[in-house]
Coordinates of C-alpha atoms and ligand atoms in Angstrom, one line a residue:
X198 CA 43.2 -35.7 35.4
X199 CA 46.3 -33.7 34.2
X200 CA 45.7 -30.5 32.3
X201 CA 47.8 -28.5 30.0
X202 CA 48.6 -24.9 30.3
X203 CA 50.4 -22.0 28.2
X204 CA 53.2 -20.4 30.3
X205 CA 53.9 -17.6 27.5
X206 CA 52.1 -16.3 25.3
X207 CA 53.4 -13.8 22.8
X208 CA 51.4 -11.3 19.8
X209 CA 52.4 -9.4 17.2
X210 CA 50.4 -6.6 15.6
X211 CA 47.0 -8.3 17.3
X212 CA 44.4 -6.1 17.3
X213 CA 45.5 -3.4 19.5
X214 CA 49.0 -5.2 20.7
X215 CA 52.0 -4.1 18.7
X216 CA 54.0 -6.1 20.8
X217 CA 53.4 -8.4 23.8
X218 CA 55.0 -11.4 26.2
X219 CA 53.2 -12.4 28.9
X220 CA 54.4 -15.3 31.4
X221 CA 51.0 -17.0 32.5
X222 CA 50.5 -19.4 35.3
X223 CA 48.4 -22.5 35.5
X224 CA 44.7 -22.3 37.1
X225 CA 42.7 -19.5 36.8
X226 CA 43.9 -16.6 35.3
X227 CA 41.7 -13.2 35.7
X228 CA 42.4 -10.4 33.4
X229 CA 40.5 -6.7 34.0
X230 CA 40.7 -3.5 32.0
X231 CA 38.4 -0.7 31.2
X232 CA 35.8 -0.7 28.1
X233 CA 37.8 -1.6 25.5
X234 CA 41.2 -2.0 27.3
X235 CA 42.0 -4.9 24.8
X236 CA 40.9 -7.9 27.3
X237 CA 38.7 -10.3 25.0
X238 CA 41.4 -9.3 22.5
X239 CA 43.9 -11.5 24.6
X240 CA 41.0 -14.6 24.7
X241 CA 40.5 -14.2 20.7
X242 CA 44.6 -14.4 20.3
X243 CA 44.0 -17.8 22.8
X244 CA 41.6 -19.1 20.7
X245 CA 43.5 -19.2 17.6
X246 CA 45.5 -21.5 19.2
X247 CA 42.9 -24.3 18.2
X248 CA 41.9 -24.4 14.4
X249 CA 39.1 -22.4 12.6
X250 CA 38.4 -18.8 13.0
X251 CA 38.6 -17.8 16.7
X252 CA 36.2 -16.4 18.9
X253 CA 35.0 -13.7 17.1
X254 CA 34.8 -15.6 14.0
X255 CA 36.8 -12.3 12.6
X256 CA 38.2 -11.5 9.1
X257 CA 42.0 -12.1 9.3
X258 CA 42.1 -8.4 8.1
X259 CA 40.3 -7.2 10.9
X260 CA 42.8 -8.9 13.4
X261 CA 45.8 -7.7 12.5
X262 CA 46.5 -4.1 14.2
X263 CA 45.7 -1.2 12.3
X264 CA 48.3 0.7 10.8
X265 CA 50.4 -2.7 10.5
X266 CA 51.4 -4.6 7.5
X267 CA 48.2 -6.7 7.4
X268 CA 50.4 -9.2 9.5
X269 CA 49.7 -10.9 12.5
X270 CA 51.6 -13.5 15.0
X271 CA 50.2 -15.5 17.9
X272 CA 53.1 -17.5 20.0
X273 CA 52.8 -20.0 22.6
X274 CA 54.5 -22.1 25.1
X275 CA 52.4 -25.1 26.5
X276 CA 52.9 -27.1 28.6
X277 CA 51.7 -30.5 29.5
X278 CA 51.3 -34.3 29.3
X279 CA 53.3 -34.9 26.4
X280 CA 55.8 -32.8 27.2
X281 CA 56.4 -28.7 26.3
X282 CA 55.7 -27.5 22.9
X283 CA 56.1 -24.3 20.9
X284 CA 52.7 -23.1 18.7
X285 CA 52.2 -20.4 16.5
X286 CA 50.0 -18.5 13.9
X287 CA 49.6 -16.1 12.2
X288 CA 49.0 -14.7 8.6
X289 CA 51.2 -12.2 7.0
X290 CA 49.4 -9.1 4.9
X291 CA 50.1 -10.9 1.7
X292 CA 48.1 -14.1 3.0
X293 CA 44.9 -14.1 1.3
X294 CA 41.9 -14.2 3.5
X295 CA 40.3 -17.2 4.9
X296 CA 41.2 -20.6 7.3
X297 CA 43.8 -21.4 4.2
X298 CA 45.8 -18.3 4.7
X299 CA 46.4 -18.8 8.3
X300 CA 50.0 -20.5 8.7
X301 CA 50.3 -22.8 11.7
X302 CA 53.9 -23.8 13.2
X303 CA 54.5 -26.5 15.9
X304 CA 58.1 -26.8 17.6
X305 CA 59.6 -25.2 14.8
X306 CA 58.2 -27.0 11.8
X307 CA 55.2 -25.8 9.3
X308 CA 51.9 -28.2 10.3
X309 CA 49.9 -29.9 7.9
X310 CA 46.6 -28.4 9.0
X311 CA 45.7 -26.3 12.0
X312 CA 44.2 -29.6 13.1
X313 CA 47.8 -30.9 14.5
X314 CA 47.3 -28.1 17.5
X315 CA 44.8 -30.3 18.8
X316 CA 47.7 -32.8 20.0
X317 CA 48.6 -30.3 22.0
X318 CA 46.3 -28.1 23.7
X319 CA 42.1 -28.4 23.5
X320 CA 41.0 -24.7 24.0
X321 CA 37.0 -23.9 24.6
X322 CA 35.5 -20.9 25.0
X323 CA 32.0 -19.0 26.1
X324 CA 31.7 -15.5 25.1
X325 CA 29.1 -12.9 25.7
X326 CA 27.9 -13.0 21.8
X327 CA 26.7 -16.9 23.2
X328 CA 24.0 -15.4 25.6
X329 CA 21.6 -15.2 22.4
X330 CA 22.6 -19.3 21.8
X331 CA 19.4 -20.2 22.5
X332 CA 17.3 -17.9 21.3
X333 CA 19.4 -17.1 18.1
X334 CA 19.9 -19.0 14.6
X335 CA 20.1 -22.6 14.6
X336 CA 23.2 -22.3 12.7
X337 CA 24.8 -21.1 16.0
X338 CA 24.0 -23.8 18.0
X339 CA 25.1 -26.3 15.0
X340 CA 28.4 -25.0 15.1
X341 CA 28.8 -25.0 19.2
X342 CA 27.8 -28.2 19.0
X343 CA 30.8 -29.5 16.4
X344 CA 33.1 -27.3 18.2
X345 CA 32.6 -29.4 21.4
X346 CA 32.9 -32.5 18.8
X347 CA 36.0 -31.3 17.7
X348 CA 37.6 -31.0 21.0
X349 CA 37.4 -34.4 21.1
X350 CA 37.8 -35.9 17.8
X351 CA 40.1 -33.6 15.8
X352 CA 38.4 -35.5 12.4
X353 CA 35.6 -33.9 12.5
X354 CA 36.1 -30.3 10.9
X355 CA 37.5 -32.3 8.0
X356 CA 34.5 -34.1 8.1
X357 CA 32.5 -30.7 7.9
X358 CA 34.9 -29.3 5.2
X359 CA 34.5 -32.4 3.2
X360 CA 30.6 -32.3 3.5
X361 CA 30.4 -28.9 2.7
X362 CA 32.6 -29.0 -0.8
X363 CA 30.2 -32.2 -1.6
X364 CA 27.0 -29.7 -0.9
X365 CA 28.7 -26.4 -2.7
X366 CA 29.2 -28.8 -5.7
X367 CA 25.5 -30.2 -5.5
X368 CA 23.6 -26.7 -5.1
X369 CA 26.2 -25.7 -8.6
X370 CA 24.4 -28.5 -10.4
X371 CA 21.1 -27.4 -9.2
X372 CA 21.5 -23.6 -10.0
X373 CA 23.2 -24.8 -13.6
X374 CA 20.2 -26.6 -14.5
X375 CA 22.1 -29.5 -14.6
X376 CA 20.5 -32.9 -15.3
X377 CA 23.3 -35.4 -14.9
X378 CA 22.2 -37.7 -13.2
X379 CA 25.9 -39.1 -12.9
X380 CA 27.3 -36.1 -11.3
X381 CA 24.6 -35.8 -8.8
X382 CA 24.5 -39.4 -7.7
X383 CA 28.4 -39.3 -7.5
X384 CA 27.8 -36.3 -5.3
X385 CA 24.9 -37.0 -3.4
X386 CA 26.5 -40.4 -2.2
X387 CA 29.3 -38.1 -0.6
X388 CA 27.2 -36.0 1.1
X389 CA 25.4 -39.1 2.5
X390 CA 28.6 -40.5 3.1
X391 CA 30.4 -37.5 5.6
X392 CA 26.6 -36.1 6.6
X393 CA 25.7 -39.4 8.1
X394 CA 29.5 -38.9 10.0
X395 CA 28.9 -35.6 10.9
X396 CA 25.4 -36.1 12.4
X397 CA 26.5 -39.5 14.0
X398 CA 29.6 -37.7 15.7
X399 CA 27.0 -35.0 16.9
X400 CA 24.4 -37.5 18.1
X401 CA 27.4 -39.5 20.2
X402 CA 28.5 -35.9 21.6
X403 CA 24.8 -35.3 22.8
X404 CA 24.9 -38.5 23.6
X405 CA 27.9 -38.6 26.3
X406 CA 27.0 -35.1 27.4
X407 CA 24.0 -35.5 28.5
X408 CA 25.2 -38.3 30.7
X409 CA 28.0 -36.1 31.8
X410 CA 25.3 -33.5 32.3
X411 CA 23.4 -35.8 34.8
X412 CA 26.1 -35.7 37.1
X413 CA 25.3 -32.3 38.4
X414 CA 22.8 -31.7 40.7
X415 CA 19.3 -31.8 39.9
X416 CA 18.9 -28.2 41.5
X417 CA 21.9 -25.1 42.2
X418 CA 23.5 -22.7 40.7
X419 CA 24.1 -25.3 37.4
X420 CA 21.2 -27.4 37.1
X421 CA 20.9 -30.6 34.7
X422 CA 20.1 -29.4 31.2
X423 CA 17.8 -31.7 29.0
X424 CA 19.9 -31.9 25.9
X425 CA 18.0 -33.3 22.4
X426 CA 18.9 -32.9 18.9
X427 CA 16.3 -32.2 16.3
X428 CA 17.7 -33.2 13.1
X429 CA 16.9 -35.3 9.5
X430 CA 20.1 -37.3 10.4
X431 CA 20.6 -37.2 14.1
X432 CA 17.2 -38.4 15.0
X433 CA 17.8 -41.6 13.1
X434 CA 21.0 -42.2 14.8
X435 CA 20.6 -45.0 17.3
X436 CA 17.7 -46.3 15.6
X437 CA 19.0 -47.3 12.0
X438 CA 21.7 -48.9 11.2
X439 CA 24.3 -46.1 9.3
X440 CA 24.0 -48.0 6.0
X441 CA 20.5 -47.5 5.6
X442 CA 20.6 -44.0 7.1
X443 CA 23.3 -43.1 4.1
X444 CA 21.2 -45.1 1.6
X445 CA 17.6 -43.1 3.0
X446 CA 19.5 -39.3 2.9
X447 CA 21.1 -40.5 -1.0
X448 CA 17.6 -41.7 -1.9
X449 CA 16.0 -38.5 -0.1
X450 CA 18.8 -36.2 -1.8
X451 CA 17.9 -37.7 -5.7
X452 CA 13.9 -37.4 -4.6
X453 CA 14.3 -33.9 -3.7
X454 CA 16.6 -32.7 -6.5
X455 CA 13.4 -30.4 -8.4
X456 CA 12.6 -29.0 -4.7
X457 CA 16.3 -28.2 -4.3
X458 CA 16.7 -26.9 -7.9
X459 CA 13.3 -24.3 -7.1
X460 CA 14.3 -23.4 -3.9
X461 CA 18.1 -22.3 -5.0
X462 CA 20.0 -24.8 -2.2
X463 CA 19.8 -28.2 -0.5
X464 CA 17.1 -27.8 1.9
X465 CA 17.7 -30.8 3.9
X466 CA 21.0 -32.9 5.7
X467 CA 22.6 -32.2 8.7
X468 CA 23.6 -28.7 7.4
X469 CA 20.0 -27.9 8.8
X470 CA 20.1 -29.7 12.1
X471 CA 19.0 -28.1 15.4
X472 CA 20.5 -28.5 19.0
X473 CA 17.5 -28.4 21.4
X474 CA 18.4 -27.7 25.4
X475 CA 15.8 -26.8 28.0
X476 CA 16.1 -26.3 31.8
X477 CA 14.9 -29.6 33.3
X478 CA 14.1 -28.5 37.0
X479 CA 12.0 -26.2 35.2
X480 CA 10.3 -28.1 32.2
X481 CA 10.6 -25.5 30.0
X482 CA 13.1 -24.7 27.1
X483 CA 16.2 -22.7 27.5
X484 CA 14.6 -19.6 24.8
X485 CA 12.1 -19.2 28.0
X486 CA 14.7 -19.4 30.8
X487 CA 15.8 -15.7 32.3
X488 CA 19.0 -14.6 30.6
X489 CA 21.5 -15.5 33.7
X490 CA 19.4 -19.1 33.9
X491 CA 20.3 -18.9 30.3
X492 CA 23.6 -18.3 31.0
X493 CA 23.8 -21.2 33.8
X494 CA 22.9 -23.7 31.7
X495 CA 25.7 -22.8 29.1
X496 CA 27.7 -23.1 32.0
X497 CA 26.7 -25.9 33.0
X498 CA 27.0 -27.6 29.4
X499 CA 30.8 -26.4 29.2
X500 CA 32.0 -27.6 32.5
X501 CA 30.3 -30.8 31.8
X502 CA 32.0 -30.8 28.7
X503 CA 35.6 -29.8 30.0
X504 CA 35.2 -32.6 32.2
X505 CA 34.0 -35.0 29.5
X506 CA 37.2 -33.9 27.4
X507 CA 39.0 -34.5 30.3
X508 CA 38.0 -38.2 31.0
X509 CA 38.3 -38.8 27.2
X510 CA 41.6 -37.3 25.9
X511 CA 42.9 -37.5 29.7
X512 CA 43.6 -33.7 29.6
X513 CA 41.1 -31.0 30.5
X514 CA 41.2 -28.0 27.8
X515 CA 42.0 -24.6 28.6
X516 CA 38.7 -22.2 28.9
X517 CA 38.1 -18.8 28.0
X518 CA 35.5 -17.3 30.0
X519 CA 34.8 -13.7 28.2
X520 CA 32.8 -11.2 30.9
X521 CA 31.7 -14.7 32.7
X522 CA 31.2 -12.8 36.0
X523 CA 28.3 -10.4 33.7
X524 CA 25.2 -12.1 34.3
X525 CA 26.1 -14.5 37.1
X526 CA 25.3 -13.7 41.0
X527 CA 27.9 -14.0 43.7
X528 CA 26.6 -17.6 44.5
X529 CA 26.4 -19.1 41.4
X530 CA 30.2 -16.9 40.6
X531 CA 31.7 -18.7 43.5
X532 CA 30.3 -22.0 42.8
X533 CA 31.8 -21.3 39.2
X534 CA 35.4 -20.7 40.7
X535 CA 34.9 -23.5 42.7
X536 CA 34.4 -26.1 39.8
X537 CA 37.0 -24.6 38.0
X538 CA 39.7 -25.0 40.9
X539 CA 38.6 -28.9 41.2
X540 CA 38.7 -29.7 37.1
X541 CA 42.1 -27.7 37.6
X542 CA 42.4 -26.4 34.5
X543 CA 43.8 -22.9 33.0
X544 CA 40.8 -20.9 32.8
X545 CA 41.1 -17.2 31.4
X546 CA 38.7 -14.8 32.4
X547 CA 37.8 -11.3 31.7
X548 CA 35.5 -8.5 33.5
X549 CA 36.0 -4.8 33.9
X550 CA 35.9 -5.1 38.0
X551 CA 38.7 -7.2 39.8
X552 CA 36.0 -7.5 42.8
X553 CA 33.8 -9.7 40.6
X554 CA 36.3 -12.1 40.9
X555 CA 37.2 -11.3 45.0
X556 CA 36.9 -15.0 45.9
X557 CA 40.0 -15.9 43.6
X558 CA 42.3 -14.1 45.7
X559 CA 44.9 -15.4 46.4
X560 CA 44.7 -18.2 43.9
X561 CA 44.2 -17.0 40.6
X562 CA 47.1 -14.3 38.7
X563 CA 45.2 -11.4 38.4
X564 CA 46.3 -8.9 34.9
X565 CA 45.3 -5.5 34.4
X566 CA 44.9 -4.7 30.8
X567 CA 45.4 -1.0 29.6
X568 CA 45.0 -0.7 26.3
X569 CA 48.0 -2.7 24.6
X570 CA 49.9 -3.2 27.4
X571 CA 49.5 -6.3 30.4
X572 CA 50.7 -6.1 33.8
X573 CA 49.8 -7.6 37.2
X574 CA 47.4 -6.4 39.4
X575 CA 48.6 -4.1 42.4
X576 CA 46.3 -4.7 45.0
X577 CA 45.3 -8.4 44.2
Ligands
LIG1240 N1 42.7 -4.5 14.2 C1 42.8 -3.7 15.3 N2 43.8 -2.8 15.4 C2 43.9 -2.0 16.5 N3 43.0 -2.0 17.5 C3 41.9 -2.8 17.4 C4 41.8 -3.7 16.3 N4 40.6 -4.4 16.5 C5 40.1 -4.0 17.6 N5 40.9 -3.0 18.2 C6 40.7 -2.3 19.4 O1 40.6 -3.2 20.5 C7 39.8 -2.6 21.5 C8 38.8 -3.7 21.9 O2 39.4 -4.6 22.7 P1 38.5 -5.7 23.4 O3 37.3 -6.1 22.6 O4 39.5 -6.7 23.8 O5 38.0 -4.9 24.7 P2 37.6 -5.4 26.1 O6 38.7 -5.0 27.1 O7 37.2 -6.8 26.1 O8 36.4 -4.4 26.3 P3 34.9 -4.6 27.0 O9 35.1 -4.6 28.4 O10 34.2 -3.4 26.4 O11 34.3 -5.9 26.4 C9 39.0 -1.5 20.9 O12 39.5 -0.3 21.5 C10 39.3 -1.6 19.4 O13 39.3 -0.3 18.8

């Protein structure tokens, strides 16, 4: 499987770099720092690299450094299959805030959407804020789940975007009072249109995961993980052929419109849908599972999917592993490094001890990061 890789990646007034170039190599890459030394800072920059909000799911405002212009620029050279390519982003102070004001250029030349970055580099990450995935909002899960989706199928946020403007414009009927029935039906047969997309793309990334999932052993540091979807839409997937399952959410939309109109919003659709994991070995659901078994099984679900990427697209994406070594003991750590050397993919990771990482040695680039400024590890 070939993998792509940046070789230089360059910010401007990010967060606390006023000025950076960094030559980076392929395979794991290990960055350490103190408390607040500016290491995840140097993942979020990565991850705008792929479209929608970045790791942090920050304000552009809060990005940019303080004290600058309101501007920011991320700059990268990739690498791979097809050949080397220049990306960047950024947003200047004017921009207004929001995915629209973020300005995306590839070799030289303004891109029609942040979408076009995925035809160059696929970038995934797990960051400490994920521990509580399992046992937080459902809405957190829904939207891991369509970022692995759209690691594969680069459609699918315009999918979500398109589904979402259809369901703004529906719950503005309902809190207008609004008794059109034209307008809603005109609507509604959007949103059953792009919902019953959205939740068959989700059901087919369960789908392929979980047999991706079953390729690693039943019991170790990454055990299988029993991965379901509860969800209107998803559920019926499989079961239904889509016409009907567009024609049953329409009807269910125009049955529910007085329910809707009381309760302020549209209470049903796969806006609402759930992912459900649990820990097979252990027959119980992940929200019960000890926070580094928690941890293991996220693990588990993003290696499975880096290599399902990989067999699908042909090119493994590049991870970001924020404070991976945190909850993980030495054996399941090295089993981690281990994996990562055989998908052989660029895989940035952060934590505050370089020892954490001791069995890299010699194989990863090790970066110290000290506050704004990047430069290689002495002893490593
Ligand atoms: N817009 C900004 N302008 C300037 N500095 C910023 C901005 N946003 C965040 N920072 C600074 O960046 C630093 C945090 O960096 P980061 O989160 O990357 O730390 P870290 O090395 O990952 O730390 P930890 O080990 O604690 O997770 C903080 O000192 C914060 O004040």
């Amino acid at each position: 499987m070939a993998s792509t890789h940046i070789s230089k990646l360059t910010l401007t007034n990010f967060r606390n770099y006023t000025a950076l170039s960094l030559d980076l190599q392929p395979g794991a890459v290990v960055f350490t720092g103190d408390n607040g030394a500016g290491k995840t800072n140097l993942l979020e920059a990565i991850s705008f690299l792929t479209p929608g909000r970045g790791l942090r799911r920050a304000p552009y405002g809060d990005v940019a450094r303080e004290g600058s212009d309101g501007g920011f620029t991320v700059h990268a050279h990739v690498e791979g299959e097809n050949g080397d390519a220049e990306i960047g982003t950024g947003t200047t102070g004017s921009d207004a805030p929001g995915e629209a004001g973020r300005r995306v250029r590839i070799n030289g030349a303004n891109a029609k959407s942040a979408e076009d970055m995925l035809e160059w580099l696929r970038v995934i990450w797990l960051t400490p804020a994920m521990d509580a995935l399992f046992t937080g909002p459902a809405g957190d899960r829904r939207r891991f789940l369509d970022r692995l989706v759209l690691a594969i199928d680069a459609s699918h946020g315009q999918r979500a975007l398109d589904y979402e403007k259809a369901m703004r414009g529906r719950n503005r009927l309902l809190a207008e009072e609004s008794r059109d029935r034209g307008w809603f039906e005109a609507i509604e047969t959007q949103m059953a249109e792009t919902g019953v997309a959205i939740a068959a793309a989700r059901a087919e990334m369960v789908r392929l995961l979980a047999a991706m999932i079953e390729k690693l052993p039943a019991t170790g540091p990454f055990p299988q993980a029993d991965i379901s979807l509860a969800g209107t839409l998803e559920n019926q997937i499989g079961l239904q052929p889509a016409v009907e399952i567009e024609e049953n959410f329409r009807r269910m939309l125009a049955e529910g419109r007085e329910r809707d109109r009381a309760a302020g919003r549209t209470l049903e659709g796969p806006h609402r849908s759930d992912l459900i994991v649990s820990h097979r070995p252990k027959a119980m659901p992940a929200e019960l599972c000890s926070t580094g078994e928690q941890k293991a099984l996220l693990v588990g679900i993003i290696i499975s999917h880096a290599r399902l990427c990989g067999e699908m697209s042909g090119t493994v994406p590049i991870l970001l592993l924020d404070e991976i070594a945190a909850h993980l003991d030495a054996g399941r750590r090295a089993a981690l490094f281990a994996i990562l050397e055989e998908l052989d993919c660029q895989a940035f990771m952060t934590g505050t001890e370089a020892a954490l990482f001791s069995s890299l040695r010699g194989k990863a680039q090790f970066l110290t990061v000290d506050h704004g400024s990047v430069h290689p590890t002495e002893d490593a």
